[in-house]
Short mmCIF file of C-alpha atoms in Angstrom, two decimals:
data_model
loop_
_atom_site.label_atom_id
_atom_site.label_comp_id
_atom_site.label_asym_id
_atom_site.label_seq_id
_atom_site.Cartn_x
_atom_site.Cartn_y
_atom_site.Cartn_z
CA UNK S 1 102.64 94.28 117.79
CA UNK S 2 98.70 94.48 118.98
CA UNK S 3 100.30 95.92 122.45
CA UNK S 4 102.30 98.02 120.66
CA UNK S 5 99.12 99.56 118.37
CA UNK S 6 97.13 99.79 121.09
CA UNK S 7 99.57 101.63 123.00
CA UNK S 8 100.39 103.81 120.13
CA UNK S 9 96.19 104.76 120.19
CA UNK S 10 96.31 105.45 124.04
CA UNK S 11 99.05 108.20 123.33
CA UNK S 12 97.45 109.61 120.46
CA UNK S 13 94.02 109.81 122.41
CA UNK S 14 96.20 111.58 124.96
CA UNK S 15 98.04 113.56 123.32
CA UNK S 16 97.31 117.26 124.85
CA UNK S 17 98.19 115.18 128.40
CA UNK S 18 101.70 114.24 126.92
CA UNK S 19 102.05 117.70 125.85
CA UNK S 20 101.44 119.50 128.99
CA UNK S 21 103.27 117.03 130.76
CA UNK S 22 106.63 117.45 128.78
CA UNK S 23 106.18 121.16 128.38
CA UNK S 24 105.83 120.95 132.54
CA UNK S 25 109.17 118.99 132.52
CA UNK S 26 110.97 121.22 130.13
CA UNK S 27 110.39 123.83 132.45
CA UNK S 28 110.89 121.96 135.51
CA UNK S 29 114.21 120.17 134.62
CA UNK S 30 115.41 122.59 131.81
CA UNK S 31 119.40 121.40 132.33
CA UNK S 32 118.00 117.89 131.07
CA UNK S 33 115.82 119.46 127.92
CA UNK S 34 118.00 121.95 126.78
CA UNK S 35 120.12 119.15 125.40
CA UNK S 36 117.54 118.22 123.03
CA UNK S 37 117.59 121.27 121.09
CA UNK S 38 119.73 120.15 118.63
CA UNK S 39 117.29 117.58 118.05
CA UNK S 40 114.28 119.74 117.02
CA UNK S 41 115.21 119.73 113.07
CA UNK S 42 115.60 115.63 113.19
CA UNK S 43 112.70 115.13 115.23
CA UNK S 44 110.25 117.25 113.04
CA UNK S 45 111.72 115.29 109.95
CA UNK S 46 110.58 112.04 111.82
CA UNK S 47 107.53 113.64 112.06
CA UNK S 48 106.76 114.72 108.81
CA UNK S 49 108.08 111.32 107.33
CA UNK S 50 105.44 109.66 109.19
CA UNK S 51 102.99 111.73 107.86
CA UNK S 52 104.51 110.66 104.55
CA UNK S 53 103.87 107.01 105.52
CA UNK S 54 100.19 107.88 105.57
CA UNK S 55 99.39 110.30 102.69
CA UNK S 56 97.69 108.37 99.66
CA UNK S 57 96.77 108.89 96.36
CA UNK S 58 93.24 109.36 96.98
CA UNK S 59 94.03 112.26 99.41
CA UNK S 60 95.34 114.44 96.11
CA UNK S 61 92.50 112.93 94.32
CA UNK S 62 90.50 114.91 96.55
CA UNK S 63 92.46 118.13 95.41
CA UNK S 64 91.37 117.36 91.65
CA UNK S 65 87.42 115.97 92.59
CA UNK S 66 86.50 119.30 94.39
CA UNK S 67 89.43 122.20 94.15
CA UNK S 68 86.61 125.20 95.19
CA UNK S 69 86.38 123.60 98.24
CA UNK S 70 90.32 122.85 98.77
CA UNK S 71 91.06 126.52 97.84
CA UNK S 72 88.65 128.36 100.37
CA UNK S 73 90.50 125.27 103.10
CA UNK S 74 94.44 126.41 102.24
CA UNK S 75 93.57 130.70 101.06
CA UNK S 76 91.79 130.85 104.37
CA UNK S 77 94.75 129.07 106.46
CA UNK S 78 97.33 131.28 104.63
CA UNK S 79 96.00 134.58 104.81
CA UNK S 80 93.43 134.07 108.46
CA UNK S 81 96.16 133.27 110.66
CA UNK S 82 98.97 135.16 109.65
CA UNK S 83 96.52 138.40 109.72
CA UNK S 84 95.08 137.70 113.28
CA UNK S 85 99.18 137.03 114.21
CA UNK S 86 100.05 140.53 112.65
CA UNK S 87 97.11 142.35 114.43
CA UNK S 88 97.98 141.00 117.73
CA UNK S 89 101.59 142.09 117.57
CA UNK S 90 100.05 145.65 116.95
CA UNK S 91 97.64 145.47 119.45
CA UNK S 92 99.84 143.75 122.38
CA UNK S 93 103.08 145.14 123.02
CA UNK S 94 105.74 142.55 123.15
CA UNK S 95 109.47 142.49 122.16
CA UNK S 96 110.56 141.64 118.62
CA UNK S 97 111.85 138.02 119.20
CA UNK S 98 107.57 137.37 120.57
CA UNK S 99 106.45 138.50 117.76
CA UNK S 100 108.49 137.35 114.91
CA UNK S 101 107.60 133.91 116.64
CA UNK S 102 103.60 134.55 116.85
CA UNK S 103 103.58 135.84 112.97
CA UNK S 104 105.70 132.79 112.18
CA UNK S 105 103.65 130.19 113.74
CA UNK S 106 100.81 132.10 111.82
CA UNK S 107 102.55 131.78 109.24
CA UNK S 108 103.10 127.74 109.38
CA UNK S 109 100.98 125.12 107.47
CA UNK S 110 97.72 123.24 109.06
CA UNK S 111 98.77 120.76 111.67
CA UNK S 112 98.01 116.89 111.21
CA UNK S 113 96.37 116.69 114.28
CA UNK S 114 93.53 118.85 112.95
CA UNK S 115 92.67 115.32 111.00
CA UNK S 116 92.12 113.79 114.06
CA UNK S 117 90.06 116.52 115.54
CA UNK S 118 87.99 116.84 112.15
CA UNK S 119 87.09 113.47 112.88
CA UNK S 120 85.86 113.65 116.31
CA UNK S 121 84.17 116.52 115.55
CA UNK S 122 82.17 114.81 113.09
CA UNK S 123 83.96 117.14 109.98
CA UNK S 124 84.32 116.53 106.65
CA UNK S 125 87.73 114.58 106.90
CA UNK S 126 88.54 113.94 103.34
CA UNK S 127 88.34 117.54 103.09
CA UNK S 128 90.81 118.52 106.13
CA UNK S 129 93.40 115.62 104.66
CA UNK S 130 93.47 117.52 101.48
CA UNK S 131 93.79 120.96 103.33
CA UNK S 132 96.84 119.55 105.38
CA UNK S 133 98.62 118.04 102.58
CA UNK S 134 98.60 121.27 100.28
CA UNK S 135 99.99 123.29 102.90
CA UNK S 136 102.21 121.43 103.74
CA UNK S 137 103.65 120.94 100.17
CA UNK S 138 103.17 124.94 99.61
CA UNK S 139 104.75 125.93 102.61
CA UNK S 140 108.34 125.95 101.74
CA UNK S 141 107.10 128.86 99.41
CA UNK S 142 104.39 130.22 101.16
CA UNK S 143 105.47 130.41 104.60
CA UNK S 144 109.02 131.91 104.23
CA UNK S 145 107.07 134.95 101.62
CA UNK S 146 104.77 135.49 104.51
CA UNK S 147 107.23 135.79 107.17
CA UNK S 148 109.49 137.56 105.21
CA UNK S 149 106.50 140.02 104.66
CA UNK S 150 105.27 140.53 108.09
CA UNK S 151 108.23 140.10 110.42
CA UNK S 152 110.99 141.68 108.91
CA UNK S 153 109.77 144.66 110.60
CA UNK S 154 110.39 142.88 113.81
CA UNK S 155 113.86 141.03 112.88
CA UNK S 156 115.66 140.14 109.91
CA UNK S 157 114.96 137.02 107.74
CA UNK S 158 116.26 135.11 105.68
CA UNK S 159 113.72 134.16 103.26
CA UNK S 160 115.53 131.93 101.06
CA UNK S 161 117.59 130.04 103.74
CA UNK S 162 114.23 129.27 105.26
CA UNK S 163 112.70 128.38 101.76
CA UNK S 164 115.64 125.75 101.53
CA UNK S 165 115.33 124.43 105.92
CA UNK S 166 111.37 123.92 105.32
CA UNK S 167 112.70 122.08 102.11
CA UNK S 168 114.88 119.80 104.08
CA UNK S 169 112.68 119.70 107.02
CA UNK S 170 109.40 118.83 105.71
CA UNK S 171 109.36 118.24 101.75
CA UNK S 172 112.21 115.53 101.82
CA UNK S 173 111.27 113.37 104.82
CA UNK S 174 107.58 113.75 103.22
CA UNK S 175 108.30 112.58 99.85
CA UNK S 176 110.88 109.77 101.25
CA UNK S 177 107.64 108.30 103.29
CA UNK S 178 105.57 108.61 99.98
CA UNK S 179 108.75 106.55 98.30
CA UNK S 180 108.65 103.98 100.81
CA UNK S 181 104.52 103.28 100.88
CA UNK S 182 105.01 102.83 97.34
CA UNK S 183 108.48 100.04 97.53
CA UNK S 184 107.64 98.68 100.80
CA UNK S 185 104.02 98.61 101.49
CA UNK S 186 104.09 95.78 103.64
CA UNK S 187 106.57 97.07 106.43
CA UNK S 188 104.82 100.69 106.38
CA UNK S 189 101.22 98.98 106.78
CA UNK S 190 102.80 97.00 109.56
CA UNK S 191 104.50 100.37 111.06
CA UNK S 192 101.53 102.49 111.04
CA UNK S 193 100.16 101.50 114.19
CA UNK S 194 103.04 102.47 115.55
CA UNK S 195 102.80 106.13 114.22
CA UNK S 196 101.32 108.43 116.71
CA UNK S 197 103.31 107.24 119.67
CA UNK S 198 106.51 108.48 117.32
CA UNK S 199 104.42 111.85 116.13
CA UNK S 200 103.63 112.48 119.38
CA UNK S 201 106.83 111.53 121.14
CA UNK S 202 108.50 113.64 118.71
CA UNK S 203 106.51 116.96 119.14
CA UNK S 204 106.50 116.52 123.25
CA UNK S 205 110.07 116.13 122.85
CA UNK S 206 110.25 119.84 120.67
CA UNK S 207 107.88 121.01 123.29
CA UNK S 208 110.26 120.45 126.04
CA UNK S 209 113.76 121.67 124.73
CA UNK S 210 111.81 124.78 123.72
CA UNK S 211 110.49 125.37 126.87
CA UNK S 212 113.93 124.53 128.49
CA UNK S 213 115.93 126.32 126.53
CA UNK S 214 113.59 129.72 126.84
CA UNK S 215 112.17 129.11 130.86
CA UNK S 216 113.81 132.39 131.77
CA UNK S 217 111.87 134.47 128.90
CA UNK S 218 108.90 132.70 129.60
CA UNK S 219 108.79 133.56 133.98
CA UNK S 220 109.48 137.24 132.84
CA UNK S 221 106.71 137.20 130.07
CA UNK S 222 105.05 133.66 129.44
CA UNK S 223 101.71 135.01 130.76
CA UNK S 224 101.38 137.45 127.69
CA UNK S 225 102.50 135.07 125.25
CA UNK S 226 100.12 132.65 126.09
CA UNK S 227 97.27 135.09 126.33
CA UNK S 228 98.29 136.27 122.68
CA UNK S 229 98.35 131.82 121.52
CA UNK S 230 95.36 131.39 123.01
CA UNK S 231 93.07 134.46 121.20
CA UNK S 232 95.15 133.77 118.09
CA UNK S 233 93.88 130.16 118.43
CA UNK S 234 90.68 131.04 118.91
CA UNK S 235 90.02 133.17 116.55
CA UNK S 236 91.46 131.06 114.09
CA UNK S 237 88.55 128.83 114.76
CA UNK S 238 85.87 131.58 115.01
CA UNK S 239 87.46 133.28 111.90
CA UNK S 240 88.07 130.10 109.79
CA UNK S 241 84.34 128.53 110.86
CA UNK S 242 83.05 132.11 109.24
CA UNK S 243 84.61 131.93 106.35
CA UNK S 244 83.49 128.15 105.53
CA UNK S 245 79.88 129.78 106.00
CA UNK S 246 80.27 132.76 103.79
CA UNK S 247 81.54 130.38 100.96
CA UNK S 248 78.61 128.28 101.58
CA UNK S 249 80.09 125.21 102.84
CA UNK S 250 78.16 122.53 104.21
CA UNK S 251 78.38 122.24 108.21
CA UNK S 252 81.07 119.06 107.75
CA UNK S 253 83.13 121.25 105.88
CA UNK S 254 82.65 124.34 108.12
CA UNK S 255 83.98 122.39 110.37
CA UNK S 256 86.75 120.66 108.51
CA UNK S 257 88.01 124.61 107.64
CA UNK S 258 87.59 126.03 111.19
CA UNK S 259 89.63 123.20 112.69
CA UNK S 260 92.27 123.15 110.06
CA UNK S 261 92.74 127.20 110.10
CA UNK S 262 93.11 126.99 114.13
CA UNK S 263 95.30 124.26 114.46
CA UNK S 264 98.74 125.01 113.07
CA UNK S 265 102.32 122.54 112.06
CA UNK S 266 103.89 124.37 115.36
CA UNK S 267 106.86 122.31 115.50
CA UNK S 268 107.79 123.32 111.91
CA UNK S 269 107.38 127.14 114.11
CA UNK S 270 109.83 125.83 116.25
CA UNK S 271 112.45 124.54 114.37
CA UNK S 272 112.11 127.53 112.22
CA UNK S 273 112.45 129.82 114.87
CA UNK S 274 115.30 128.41 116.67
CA UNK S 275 117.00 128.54 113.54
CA UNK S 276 116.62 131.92 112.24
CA UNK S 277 115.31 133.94 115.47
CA UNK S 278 116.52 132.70 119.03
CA UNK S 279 114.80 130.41 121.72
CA UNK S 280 112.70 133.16 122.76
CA UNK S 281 110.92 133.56 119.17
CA UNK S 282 109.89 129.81 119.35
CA UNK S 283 108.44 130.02 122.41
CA UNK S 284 104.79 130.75 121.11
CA UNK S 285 105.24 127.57 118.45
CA UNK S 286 105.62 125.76 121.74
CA UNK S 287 102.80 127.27 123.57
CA UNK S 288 100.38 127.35 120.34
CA UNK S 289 101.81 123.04 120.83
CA UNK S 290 100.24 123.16 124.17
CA UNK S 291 97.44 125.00 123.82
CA UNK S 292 95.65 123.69 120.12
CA UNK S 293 95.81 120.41 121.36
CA UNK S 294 93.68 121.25 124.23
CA UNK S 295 91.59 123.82 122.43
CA UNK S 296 91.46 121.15 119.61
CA UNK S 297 90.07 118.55 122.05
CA UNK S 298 87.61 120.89 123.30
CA UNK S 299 86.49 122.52 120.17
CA UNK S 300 85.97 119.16 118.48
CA UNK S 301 83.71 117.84 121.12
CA UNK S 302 81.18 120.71 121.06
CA UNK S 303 81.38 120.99 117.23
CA UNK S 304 80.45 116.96 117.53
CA UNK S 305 77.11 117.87 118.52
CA UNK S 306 76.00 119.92 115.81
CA UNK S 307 74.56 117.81 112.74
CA UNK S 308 72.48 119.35 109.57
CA UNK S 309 69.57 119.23 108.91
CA UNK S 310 67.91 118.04 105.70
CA UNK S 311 67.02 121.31 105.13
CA UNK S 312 70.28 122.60 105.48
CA UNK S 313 70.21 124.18 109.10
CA UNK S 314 72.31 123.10 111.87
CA UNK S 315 70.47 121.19 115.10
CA UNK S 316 72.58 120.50 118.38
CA UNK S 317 71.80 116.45 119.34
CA UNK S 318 72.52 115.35 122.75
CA UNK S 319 74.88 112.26 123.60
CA UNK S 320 71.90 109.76 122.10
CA UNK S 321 71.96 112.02 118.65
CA UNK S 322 68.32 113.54 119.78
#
């Protein structure tokens, strides 16, 4: 089991390298991908029941010991990105299919790998926990409203069918996961190590029949589409980092809020938009996989060496914490 673990940590340390590797063989082999599609919906289930595994008591507790702070996390991930997605299918001409998908990945939940990079970035990661977990449990209401919203302009949706998919997709394996840490805590505290390698194996996986199942969209027009993931990314940091400062956040919790507005639950962008748009519409979930991973990475370290200071300002320390 040790070998397993420490396996398990290896992949999750890795995890942008896994992602650009599959999303490389997705394109490369997409005969051999594409037959994963009808996988995505299971997959991101696994996914989100692992996360289920690993959500306590205390991380709601959170909610209820400082709400203000909570609020500005989940407002700021609900109405930032979907507003940066809408502006940049005004600004960058791309068909309908591109831009339903880059409004609906806007309009998805934080990602749980912003924990992980509000940790090496030195965050406030109680905070991004708490952030994660509400949107998550608001999106099946939140997300399908804001998609309905901004891209039915672009293509029709189905609101209410998606209400009931995010439902099926997220709440329920979620809530089973909670049901199990509570009936058998001893097998889920001996499966947790174990829990990246299958969160990771399971969005590389989504990654690649995504990218296999839309390689001919993305030679004619990947080059835009990851231009537009990349600036929406981005600016989700910058925008999200701004607004942790205008509420008067501490520096550990501007950086909790930048990370979790940036990062985004992009498979749940996938799944959706394979079921309600076409392959092409969930190719910029896949990218926006790719990309916040790296970004993430990045980000994380160079937010790592800013600290506060007793005063309240922020100092950059070197690798010794000078």
């Amino acid at each position: 089991m040790k070998s397993i673990a420490a396996f398990s940590q290896f992949v999750g340390r890795t995890f942008a390298f896994w992602t650009v590797l599959f999303a490389g063989l997705g394109f490369a082999f997409p005969d051999i991908f594409v037959q994963l599609k009808g996988l995505i919906v299971p997959l991101l289930g696994l996914i989100m029941f692992g996360m289920g595994l690993t959500i306590s008591a205390q991380d709601f507790a959170e909610v209820a010991k400082r709400p203000v702070q909570v609020a500005i996390g989940v407002v700021s991930q609900f109405v930032i990105m979907p507003l940066i997605a809408v502006a940049l299918t005004m600004i960058v001409p791309m068909a309908p299919e591109v831009a339903a998908g880059v409004i609906l990945v806007g309009c998805c939940p934080g990602g749980t790998s912003s924990n992980v990079m509000t940790y090496l970035a030195k965050g406030d990661l109680a905070l991004s926990v708490a952030c994660t977990s509400v949107t998550t449990l608001l999106a099946p209401v939140v997300t399908p409203f804001l998609v309905w919203t901004f891209a039915s302009t672009h293509l029709p949706v189905d609101g209410m069918a998606m209400f009931v998919s995010i439902l099926k997709m997220v709440i329920l394996p979620l809530v089973l996961g909670i049901i199990a840490q509570k009936f058998l805590p001893k097998l889920v505290k001996a499966a947790i190590p174990a829990l990246p390698l299958v969160s990771v194996t399971g969005i590389v996986l989504i990654v690649a029949a995504v990218v296999a199942a839309s390689k001919g969209a993305i030679v004619q027009s990947g080059v835009m589409i990851f231009g537009v993931v990349v600036v929406h990314n981005l600016l989700g940091y910058l925008i999200g980092y701004l607004a942790g400062r205008l509420t008067g956040l501490s520096l550990a919790r501007r950086k909790a809020i930048a990370i979790e507005v940036g990062m985004q639950n992009s498979g749940l962008g996938a799944a959706l938009a394979t079921a309600y748009f076409s392959p092409l519409a969930a190719v910029p979930s896949a990218m926006f996989s790719v990309w916040h991973n790296i970004s993430g990475a990045l980000v994380a370290n160079i937010m790592a060496r800013f600290t506060e200071t007793p005063a309240g300002s922020e100092a950059m320390t070197d690798a010794n914490g000078r």
